[in-house]
Short mmCIF file of C-alpha atoms in Angstrom, two decimals:
data_model
loop_
_atom_site.label_atom_id
_atom_site.label_comp_id
_atom_site.label_asym_id
_atom_site.label_seq_id
_atom_site.Cartn_x
_atom_site.Cartn_y
_atom_site.Cartn_z
CA UNK A 1 0.00 0.00 0.00
CA UNK A 2 1.51 3.36 -1.01
CA UNK A 3 1.93 6.20 1.48
CA UNK A 4 -0.96 8.21 0.01
CA UNK A 5 -3.34 5.29 0.21
CA UNK A 6 -2.18 4.51 3.75
CA UNK A 7 -2.96 8.10 4.81
CA UNK A 8 -6.39 7.79 3.20
CA UNK A 9 -7.14 4.63 5.18
CA UNK A 10 -5.90 6.19 8.39
CA UNK A 11 -9.40 7.51 8.97
CA UNK A 12 -11.60 4.62 10.12
CA UNK A 13 -14.74 6.25 8.74
CA UNK A 14 -13.21 6.50 5.28
CA UNK A 15 -11.99 2.91 5.49
CA UNK A 16 -15.47 1.68 6.40
CA UNK A 17 -17.04 3.62 3.54
CA UNK A 18 -14.56 2.14 1.07
CA UNK A 19 -15.15 -1.33 2.52
CA UNK A 20 -18.90 -1.13 1.87
CA UNK A 21 -18.30 -0.73 -1.87
CA UNK A 22 -15.37 -3.15 -2.23
CA UNK A 23 -15.73 -6.60 -3.77
CA UNK A 24 -15.31 -9.49 -1.37
CA UNK A 25 -12.00 -10.67 -2.84
CA UNK A 26 -10.51 -7.18 -2.67
CA UNK A 27 -11.90 -6.68 0.81
CA UNK A 28 -10.05 -9.78 2.00
CA UNK A 29 -6.86 -8.35 0.53
CA UNK A 30 -7.38 -5.04 2.33
CA UNK A 31 -7.60 -6.87 5.65
CA UNK A 32 -4.01 -8.00 5.19
CA UNK A 33 -2.54 -4.52 4.71
CA UNK A 34 -2.26 -3.43 8.36
CA UNK A 35 -3.85 -3.72 11.80
CA UNK A 36 -6.10 -0.68 11.38
CA UNK A 37 -7.64 -1.97 8.13
CA UNK A 38 -8.02 -5.43 9.59
CA UNK A 39 -9.72 -4.14 12.73
CA UNK A 40 -11.96 -1.71 10.85
CA UNK A 41 -13.03 -3.88 7.91
CA UNK A 42 -13.40 -7.32 9.49
CA UNK A 43 -16.94 -6.44 10.73
CA UNK A 44 -17.83 -5.45 7.16
CA UNK A 45 -16.50 -8.76 5.80
CA UNK A 46 -18.58 -10.86 8.20
CA UNK A 47 -21.69 -8.66 8.40
CA UNK A 48 -23.53 -10.74 5.76
CA UNK A 49 -22.45 -14.35 5.25
CA UNK A 50 -23.72 -16.14 2.13
CA UNK A 51 -22.83 -19.82 1.75
CA UNK A 52 -23.65 -21.21 -1.68
CA UNK A 53 -20.60 -23.30 -2.63
CA UNK A 54 -19.47 -26.55 -0.93
CA UNK A 55 -15.80 -25.80 -0.18
CA UNK A 56 -16.29 -22.17 0.97
CA UNK A 57 -19.25 -23.47 3.00
CA UNK A 58 -17.00 -25.74 5.05
CA UNK A 59 -14.15 -23.27 5.33
CA UNK A 60 -16.39 -20.44 6.47
CA UNK A 61 -18.20 -22.60 9.02
CA UNK A 62 -14.87 -23.80 10.38
CA UNK A 63 -13.62 -20.22 10.70
CA UNK A 64 -16.76 -18.97 12.42
CA UNK A 65 -16.95 -21.97 14.77
CA UNK A 66 -13.34 -21.61 15.96
CA UNK A 67 -12.92 -20.14 19.42
CA UNK A 68 -12.01 -16.43 19.54
CA UNK A 69 -8.56 -17.25 20.87
CA UNK A 70 -7.63 -18.82 17.54
CA UNK A 71 -8.32 -15.64 15.53
CA UNK A 72 -6.21 -12.56 15.03
CA UNK A 73 -6.70 -10.07 17.87
CA UNK A 74 -8.75 -12.76 19.65
CA UNK A 75 -12.00 -11.64 17.99
CA UNK A 76 -15.23 -13.59 18.06
CA UNK A 77 -16.10 -13.57 14.35
CA UNK A 78 -19.50 -15.19 14.88
CA UNK A 79 -20.59 -12.17 16.91
CA UNK A 80 -20.01 -9.97 13.83
CA UNK A 81 -22.60 -11.78 11.71
CA UNK A 82 -25.89 -9.95 11.16
CA UNK A 83 -27.25 -11.95 8.21
CA UNK A 84 -26.54 -15.67 7.65
CA UNK A 85 -27.78 -17.32 4.45
CA UNK A 86 -27.36 -20.85 3.10
CA UNK A 87 -28.47 -21.09 -0.53
CA UNK A 88 -28.23 -23.89 -3.11
CA UNK A 89 -28.91 -27.49 -1.99
CA UNK A 90 -25.71 -28.72 -3.65
CA UNK A 91 -23.80 -26.88 -0.93
CA UNK A 92 -24.97 -29.31 1.70
CA UNK A 93 -25.42 -32.32 -0.59
CA UNK A 94 -21.71 -32.22 -1.37
CA UNK A 95 -20.45 -30.98 1.96
CA UNK A 96 -22.58 -32.85 4.47
CA UNK A 97 -22.07 -36.55 3.58
CA UNK A 98 -18.28 -36.16 3.84
CA UNK A 99 -18.51 -34.22 7.09
CA UNK A 100 -21.64 -35.56 8.74
CA UNK A 101 -20.16 -35.27 12.20
CA UNK A 102 -18.68 -31.83 11.63
CA UNK A 103 -21.23 -29.64 9.82
CA UNK A 104 -23.98 -29.77 12.42
CA UNK A 105 -21.75 -29.12 15.45
CA UNK A 106 -19.90 -26.34 13.62
CA UNK A 107 -23.15 -24.61 12.70
CA UNK A 108 -24.46 -24.85 16.26
CA UNK A 109 -21.14 -23.57 17.62
CA UNK A 110 -21.55 -20.51 15.38
CA UNK A 111 -25.18 -19.90 16.26
CA UNK A 112 -24.72 -19.82 20.01
CA UNK A 113 -22.25 -16.93 19.63
CA UNK A 114 -24.13 -14.92 16.96
CA UNK A 115 -25.36 -12.31 19.45
CA UNK A 116 -26.01 -9.75 16.69
CA UNK A 117 -27.80 -12.09 14.28
CA UNK A 118 -30.81 -10.44 12.67
CA UNK A 119 -31.65 -12.71 9.72
CA UNK A 120 -31.16 -16.47 9.26
CA UNK A 121 -32.19 -18.11 6.01
CA UNK A 122 -31.80 -21.52 4.41
CA UNK A 123 -33.70 -22.22 1.19
CA UNK A 124 -33.76 -26.04 1.49
CA UNK A 125 -34.24 -28.63 4.27
CA UNK A 126 -31.24 -29.21 6.51
CA UNK A 127 -30.78 -32.62 8.15
CA UNK A 128 -30.78 -30.76 11.46
CA UNK A 129 -33.26 -27.93 10.71
CA UNK A 130 -35.28 -28.49 13.88
CA UNK A 131 -32.18 -28.26 16.03
CA UNK A 132 -31.19 -25.04 14.27
CA UNK A 133 -34.65 -23.59 14.81
CA UNK A 134 -34.51 -24.52 18.47
CA UNK A 135 -31.12 -22.81 18.82
CA UNK A 136 -32.44 -19.65 17.15
CA UNK A 137 -35.51 -19.24 19.36
CA UNK A 138 -33.92 -20.06 22.71
CA UNK A 139 -33.66 -16.39 23.64
CA UNK A 140 -29.94 -15.85 23.00
CA UNK A 141 -30.52 -13.80 19.84
CA UNK A 142 -32.19 -10.60 21.06
CA UNK A 143 -31.83 -8.80 17.71
CA UNK A 144 -33.27 -11.61 15.57
CA UNK A 145 -35.79 -10.26 13.03
CA UNK A 146 -36.39 -13.15 10.62
CA UNK A 147 -36.00 -16.93 10.39
CA UNK A 148 -36.50 -18.73 7.07
CA UNK A 149 -36.12 -22.48 7.51
CA UNK A 150 -37.61 -25.52 5.79
CA UNK A 151 -37.62 -28.40 8.28
CA UNK A 152 -38.17 -31.89 6.90
CA UNK A 153 -40.98 -32.95 9.25
CA UNK A 154 -43.40 -35.83 8.83
CA UNK A 155 -44.79 -36.20 12.33
CA UNK A 156 -45.64 -33.92 15.27
CA UNK A 157 -42.63 -32.25 16.86
CA UNK A 158 -41.31 -33.17 20.25
CA UNK A 159 -43.42 -31.53 22.93
CA UNK A 160 -40.62 -29.32 24.28
CA UNK A 161 -39.65 -28.00 20.82
CA UNK A 162 -43.28 -27.41 19.81
CA UNK A 163 -43.86 -25.55 23.06
CA UNK A 164 -40.70 -23.47 22.50
CA UNK A 165 -41.91 -22.46 19.05
CA UNK A 166 -45.35 -21.56 20.37
CA UNK A 167 -43.81 -19.53 23.20
CA UNK A 168 -41.50 -17.76 20.76
CA UNK A 169 -44.43 -16.81 18.52
CA UNK A 170 -46.48 -15.66 21.50
CA UNK A 171 -43.67 -13.52 22.90
CA UNK A 172 -42.97 -11.86 19.55
CA UNK A 173 -46.56 -11.68 18.29
CA UNK A 174 -46.67 -7.88 18.34
CA UNK A 175 -43.54 -7.48 16.23
CA UNK A 176 -43.70 -10.37 13.73
CA UNK A 177 -44.11 -8.92 10.22
CA UNK A 178 -43.65 -12.07 8.14
CA UNK A 179 -44.77 -15.63 8.91
CA UNK A 180 -44.29 -18.70 6.74
CA UNK A 181 -45.78 -21.94 8.02
CA UNK A 182 -46.40 -24.60 5.38
CA UNK A 183 -45.84 -28.26 4.57
CA UNK A 184 -46.38 -30.76 1.77
CA UNK A 185 -48.38 -33.07 4.01
CA UNK A 186 -52.01 -34.04 3.59
CA UNK A 187 -54.63 -31.93 5.34
CA UNK A 188 -54.94 -34.11 8.43
CA UNK A 189 -51.20 -34.64 8.86
CA UNK A 190 -50.43 -30.95 8.33
CA UNK A 191 -52.95 -29.97 10.97
CA UNK A 192 -51.35 -32.37 13.47
CA UNK A 193 -47.83 -31.08 12.74
CA UNK A 194 -48.38 -27.33 12.32
CA UNK A 195 -51.52 -26.69 14.35
CA UNK A 196 -49.84 -27.12 17.78
CA UNK A 197 -47.16 -24.54 16.88
CA UNK A 198 -49.53 -21.56 16.74
CA UNK A 199 -50.70 -19.97 20.00
CA UNK A 200 -54.49 -19.53 20.07
CA UNK A 201 -54.47 -16.74 22.64
CA UNK A 202 -52.73 -14.04 20.55
CA UNK A 203 -52.95 -12.44 17.13
CA UNK A 204 -50.22 -10.86 15.00
CA UNK A 205 -51.14 -7.16 14.73
CA UNK A 206 -48.06 -6.19 12.67
CA UNK A 207 -48.16 -9.10 10.21
CA UNK A 208 -47.62 -7.93 6.62
CA UNK A 209 -46.66 -11.19 4.85
CA UNK A 210 -48.29 -14.56 5.44
CA UNK A 211 -47.47 -17.84 3.72
CA UNK A 212 -49.59 -20.71 4.96
CA UNK A 213 -51.28 -23.98 4.05
CA UNK A 214 -54.99 -24.41 3.60
CA UNK A 215 -55.25 -26.48 6.76
CA UNK A 216 -54.45 -23.76 9.28
CA UNK A 217 -55.75 -20.80 7.30
CA UNK A 218 -58.63 -20.42 9.76
CA UNK A 219 -56.52 -20.71 12.92
CA UNK A 220 -57.66 -18.20 15.59
CA UNK A 221 -54.27 -16.48 15.72
CA UNK A 222 -54.48 -15.59 12.02
CA UNK A 223 -57.86 -13.90 11.99
CA UNK A 224 -56.54 -10.35 12.41
CA UNK A 225 -55.85 -9.75 8.72
CA UNK A 226 -56.04 -5.95 8.61
CA UNK A 227 -52.28 -5.41 8.08
CA UNK A 228 -51.53 -8.29 5.70
CA UNK A 229 -50.37 -7.08 2.29
CA UNK A 230 -49.00 -10.32 0.85
CA UNK A 231 -50.76 -13.68 1.16
CA UNK A 232 -49.47 -17.03 -0.16
CA UNK A 233 -51.89 -19.94 0.28
CA UNK A 234 -50.36 -23.28 -0.66
CA UNK A 235 -52.32 -25.78 -2.65
CA UNK A 236 -54.07 -28.57 -0.81
CA UNK A 237 -51.90 -31.67 -0.74
CA UNK A 238 -54.45 -34.16 -2.12
CA UNK A 239 -57.38 -34.09 -4.50
CA UNK A 240 -59.72 -34.89 -1.59
CA UNK A 241 -58.58 -31.71 0.13
CA UNK A 242 -59.74 -29.64 -2.84
CA UNK A 243 -63.34 -30.60 -2.18
CA UNK A 244 -63.44 -28.39 0.92
CA UNK A 245 -65.34 -25.19 0.16
CA UNK A 246 -63.23 -22.09 0.68
CA UNK A 247 -64.97 -19.03 2.10
CA UNK A 248 -63.84 -15.64 3.34
CA UNK A 249 -65.48 -12.94 5.49
CA UNK A 250 -66.15 -9.82 3.38
CA UNK A 251 -64.03 -7.61 5.65
CA UNK A 252 -60.99 -9.92 5.72
CA UNK A 253 -57.67 -8.81 4.18
CA UNK A 254 -58.70 -5.20 3.47
CA UNK A 255 -55.09 -4.18 2.64
CA UNK A 256 -54.12 -7.19 0.52
CA UNK A 257 -51.90 -6.31 -2.47
CA UNK A 258 -50.29 -9.62 -3.49
CA UNK A 259 -52.26 -12.87 -3.74
CA UNK A 260 -50.69 -16.26 -4.48
CA UNK A 261 -53.30 -18.97 -4.25
CA UNK A 262 -54.87 -22.09 -5.79
CA UNK A 263 -57.39 -21.36 -8.54
CA UNK A 264 -60.21 -22.59 -6.34
CA UNK A 265 -59.67 -19.82 -3.78
CA UNK A 266 -59.22 -16.77 -6.02
CA UNK A 267 -62.91 -15.90 -6.40
CA UNK A 268 -63.27 -15.54 -2.63
CA UNK A 269 -60.77 -12.66 -2.71
CA UNK A 270 -62.21 -10.98 -5.80
CA UNK A 271 -65.98 -11.45 -5.55
CA UNK A 272 -68.25 -9.65 -7.95
CA UNK A 273 -70.88 -8.48 -5.49
CA UNK A 274 -69.22 -6.64 -2.64
CA UNK A 275 -68.86 -3.09 -1.40
CA UNK A 276 -65.45 -3.82 0.12
CA UNK A 277 -62.98 -4.48 -2.63
CA UNK A 278 -59.39 -5.42 -1.89
CA UNK A 279 -56.48 -3.46 -3.46
CA UNK A 280 -54.92 -6.53 -5.09
CA UNK A 281 -52.21 -5.62 -7.60
CA UNK A 282 -50.48 -8.98 -8.19
CA UNK A 283 -51.99 -12.46 -8.64
CA UNK A 284 -50.23 -15.82 -9.00
CA UNK A 285 -52.54 -18.75 -9.70
CA UNK A 286 -51.60 -22.31 -8.71
CA UNK A 287 -48.14 -21.10 -7.62
CA UNK A 288 -47.09 -20.45 -11.21
CA UNK A 289 -43.80 -18.54 -11.48
CA UNK A 290 -40.89 -18.00 -13.81
CA UNK A 291 -37.42 -19.57 -13.77
CA UNK A 292 -35.97 -21.30 -10.71
CA UNK A 293 -39.08 -20.63 -8.65
CA UNK A 294 -40.96 -22.87 -11.07
CA UNK A 295 -39.10 -25.83 -9.59
CA UNK A 296 -41.58 -25.53 -6.72
CA UNK A 297 -44.50 -25.39 -9.15
CA UNK A 298 -46.85 -28.24 -8.26
CA UNK A 299 -47.83 -29.10 -11.83
CA UNK A 300 -51.49 -28.17 -11.45
CA UNK A 301 -52.12 -26.50 -14.79
CA UNK A 302 -55.24 -24.58 -15.66
CA UNK A 303 -57.30 -25.18 -18.74
CA UNK A 304 -58.44 -22.10 -20.62
CA UNK A 305 -62.12 -22.63 -19.77
CA UNK A 306 -61.26 -22.47 -16.07
CA UNK A 307 -59.21 -19.31 -16.56
CA UNK A 308 -62.07 -17.69 -18.45
CA UNK A 309 -64.18 -18.18 -15.32
CA UNK A 310 -61.51 -16.69 -13.04
CA UNK A 311 -59.91 -13.83 -14.96
CA UNK A 312 -63.12 -11.80 -15.43
CA UNK A 313 -62.92 -11.24 -11.67
CA UNK A 314 -59.59 -9.37 -11.84
CA UNK A 315 -61.37 -6.04 -12.50
CA UNK A 316 -63.14 -6.48 -9.15
CA UNK A 317 -59.96 -5.43 -7.38
CA UNK A 318 -60.02 -1.93 -5.91
CA UNK A 319 -56.95 -1.12 -8.01
CA UNK A 320 -55.75 -2.38 -11.40
CA UNK A 321 -54.13 -5.82 -11.33
CA UNK A 322 -50.73 -5.15 -12.87
CA UNK A 323 -49.00 -8.54 -12.36
CA UNK A 324 -50.37 -11.96 -13.31
CA UNK A 325 -48.77 -15.42 -13.33
CA UNK A 326 -50.60 -18.50 -14.53
CA UNK A 327 -49.90 -22.02 -15.77
CA UNK A 328 -51.60 -23.64 -18.76
CA UNK A 329 -51.36 -26.89 -20.63
CA UNK A 330 -50.70 -25.18 -23.95
CA UNK A 331 -50.40 -21.68 -25.33
CA UNK A 332 -53.20 -20.74 -27.68
CA UNK A 333 -53.60 -17.50 -29.62
CA UNK A 334 -57.36 -17.95 -29.82
CA UNK A 335 -57.66 -18.41 -26.06
CA UNK A 336 -55.39 -15.42 -25.42
CA UNK A 337 -57.79 -13.29 -27.47
CA UNK A 338 -60.54 -14.19 -25.02
CA UNK A 339 -58.36 -13.39 -22.00
CA UNK A 340 -57.13 -9.98 -23.14
CA UNK A 341 -60.23 -7.94 -22.16
CA UNK A 342 -59.66 -8.80 -18.50
CA UNK A 343 -55.90 -8.15 -18.29
CA UNK A 344 -55.45 -4.84 -20.13
CA UNK A 345 -53.78 -3.20 -17.10
CA UNK A 346 -50.99 -5.76 -16.84
CA UNK A 347 -47.42 -4.56 -16.54
CA UNK A 348 -45.95 -8.01 -15.97
CA UNK A 349 -47.30 -11.28 -17.39
CA UNK A 350 -45.83 -14.73 -16.60
CA UNK A 351 -47.11 -17.78 -18.47
CA UNK A 352 -45.90 -21.28 -17.54
CA UNK A 353 -46.60 -23.79 -20.31
CA UNK A 354 -46.70 -27.51 -19.50
CA UNK A 355 -46.42 -28.80 -23.05
CA UNK A 356 -44.35 -27.66 -26.01
CA UNK A 357 -45.60 -24.86 -28.22
CA UNK A 358 -46.71 -25.95 -31.68
CA UNK A 359 -46.01 -23.65 -34.63
CA UNK A 360 -43.65 -21.58 -32.49
CA UNK A 361 -42.78 -19.08 -35.18
CA UNK A 362 -46.38 -18.23 -36.03
CA UNK A 363 -47.44 -18.08 -32.38
CA UNK A 364 -44.56 -15.93 -31.16
CA UNK A 365 -45.07 -13.43 -33.97
CA UNK A 366 -48.83 -13.28 -33.35
CA UNK A 367 -48.24 -12.41 -29.71
CA UNK A 368 -47.41 -8.94 -31.00
CA UNK A 369 -50.81 -7.86 -32.34
CA UNK A 370 -52.95 -10.25 -30.24
CA UNK A 371 -51.43 -9.69 -26.80
CA UNK A 372 -48.73 -7.04 -26.58
CA UNK A 373 -50.57 -4.43 -28.64
CA UNK A 374 -53.59 -4.82 -26.34
CA UNK A 375 -51.63 -4.29 -23.09
CA UNK A 376 -50.33 -0.71 -23.28
CA UNK A 377 -48.57 -0.82 -19.88
CA UNK A 378 -46.85 -4.20 -20.31
CA UNK A 379 -43.12 -4.02 -19.62
CA UNK A 380 -42.35 -7.70 -18.82
CA UNK A 381 -43.49 -10.84 -20.64
CA UNK A 382 -42.02 -14.14 -19.42
CA UNK A 383 -42.76 -17.55 -20.97
CA UNK A 384 -41.57 -20.53 -18.95
CA UNK A 385 -40.99 -24.12 -20.08
CA UNK A 386 -39.76 -25.25 -16.66
CA UNK A 387 -42.26 -28.17 -16.44
CA UNK A 388 -40.68 -29.57 -19.62
CA UNK A 389 -37.19 -29.10 -18.18
CA UNK A 390 -38.09 -30.80 -14.92
CA UNK A 391 -39.54 -33.85 -16.68
CA UNK A 392 -36.74 -34.34 -19.18
CA UNK A 393 -33.03 -33.59 -19.30
CA UNK A 394 -33.36 -32.13 -22.79
CA UNK A 395 -36.90 -30.79 -22.36
CA UNK A 396 -37.44 -27.22 -23.54
CA UNK A 397 -39.44 -25.18 -26.03
CA UNK A 398 -38.39 -25.82 -29.62
CA UNK A 399 -37.68 -22.12 -30.02
CA UNK A 400 -35.71 -21.82 -26.75
CA UNK A 401 -32.37 -21.45 -28.56
CA UNK A 402 -33.60 -20.06 -31.88
CA UNK A 403 -32.05 -16.59 -31.62
CA UNK A 404 -33.10 -15.54 -35.12
CA UNK A 405 -36.76 -16.35 -34.44
CA UNK A 406 -36.65 -14.53 -31.12
CA UNK A 407 -35.18 -11.44 -32.78
CA UNK A 408 -37.93 -11.46 -35.40
CA UNK A 409 -40.53 -11.73 -32.66
CA UNK A 410 -38.94 -8.84 -30.74
CA UNK A 411 -38.94 -6.71 -33.87
CA UNK A 412 -42.66 -7.42 -34.23
CA UNK A 413 -43.27 -6.52 -30.59
CA UNK A 414 -41.47 -3.21 -31.13
CA UNK A 415 -44.12 -2.32 -33.68
CA UNK A 416 -46.84 -2.65 -31.06
CA UNK A 417 -45.30 -1.41 -27.79
CA UNK A 418 -43.04 1.34 -26.52
CA UNK A 419 -43.12 0.11 -22.92
CA UNK A 420 -41.92 -3.49 -23.28
CA UNK A 421 -38.41 -3.85 -21.85
CA UNK A 422 -38.06 -7.46 -20.72
CA UNK A 423 -39.00 -10.67 -22.55
CA UNK A 424 -38.21 -14.33 -21.97
CA UNK A 425 -39.03 -17.01 -24.53
CA UNK A 426 -38.05 -19.90 -22.20
CA UNK A 427 -37.11 -20.52 -18.57
CA UNK A 428 -33.31 -20.74 -18.60
CA UNK A 429 -32.41 -19.33 -22.01
CA UNK A 430 -34.07 -17.00 -24.47
CA UNK A 431 -34.13 -13.98 -22.17
CA UNK A 432 -33.88 -10.42 -23.54
CA UNK A 433 -33.66 -6.97 -21.99
CA UNK A 434 -34.02 -3.53 -23.54
CA UNK A 435 -30.76 -1.63 -23.17
CA UNK A 436 -29.72 1.53 -24.96
CA UNK A 437 -32.66 1.37 -27.34
CA UNK A 438 -31.96 -2.18 -28.52
CA UNK A 439 -32.67 -5.71 -27.34
CA UNK A 440 -29.78 -7.45 -25.57
CA UNK A 441 -29.73 -11.16 -24.70
CA UNK A 442 -29.32 -12.14 -21.09
CA UNK A 443 -25.89 -13.69 -21.27
CA UNK A 444 -26.08 -16.24 -18.45
CA UNK A 445 -28.19 -17.57 -15.65
CA UNK A 446 -31.86 -16.93 -15.19
CA UNK A 447 -33.64 -13.80 -16.26
CA UNK A 448 -34.00 -11.64 -13.19
CA UNK A 449 -37.57 -10.60 -12.53
CA UNK A 450 -38.29 -7.01 -11.64
CA UNK A 451 -41.53 -5.38 -10.72
#
């Protein structure tokens, strides 16, 4: 480090500001320059920990789990962590079998010392998820704001753990803003597993986001719905469960803006005859979504006749519905013509297609005058073939890699819209963004959704 740079870093405030905008690799290098940089920037390095690769996963856990006496300046690195995220199942699939005795204990050793932890998230089931959850809610994390865990549970929890969860929810009921409590179990089994976790003697007055299964939707603690803005109701687990009639009090969810629900429940939220309309702006039917999120899609496609019964209710929202995601067996121009009158306010439209698209060239070109020209505010159109990809290693739309066809379709869309700026012709490839007045392909990865 040159003398001028050293003088610049002499001010801790300046060093911290630089550290916030420095890439992780360069930040690690800065820590090695001198004691002041190391002391000042180490909290920045460990503030948010993201583990999404097997080898770094193990190395980072080992570092955080080590006793403070083994680190430079005898610091407790775990106490510096504010956000801890494990993402990508391969991380644990590769790391855990080889270190079955090490990973769990190392993670628990970290957690007990994460006094400043605010957010813990893991996007897939851990072999020891319940133990992690128990460690998080034992009262030693006073600043904890969110827990996102997916425990692999098939039977009621141990009494002490279930009681700890219920006590945790009761004690934090006034401040909980987001609650996700779901399972893939049948209705009866889900009720036995999840029902005992919710306290019946409190409500959640600050709750803004709720993700829940059909079974416990009517639980007493969830009946104060005035503050909920986002609601995700998971599909019933069996066909028998679908026979249960879904009803809703007319004054429930008065502030609801985002609705993700099975087809069978949508009409209850957007009834035709009511004086209290909900301000719903975004609707996802049958959990349909684009890209990686479609891996969770349960495969329950809609036929067009069913959609033509549901979509006429979108205008019964108190505000225009600007985002819509749905899943269909096939994509039909004639059926889209029938749908258009009810979705003219859309800004974002996601369509998951279960089967391949016949006559791709003709259909993609016709989307211009039939769909895009009729939706003057549309800025994002995403077509997903993820069901095909999940079923088959080489499954995808025939046009997924046909760049020339996609460019012709985009040129046609340009003739009909000045607002369109994001298009995907398939789930993993075929993504385009408007940049500098021209269409640019998304070079790698999944097309990032924006609202």
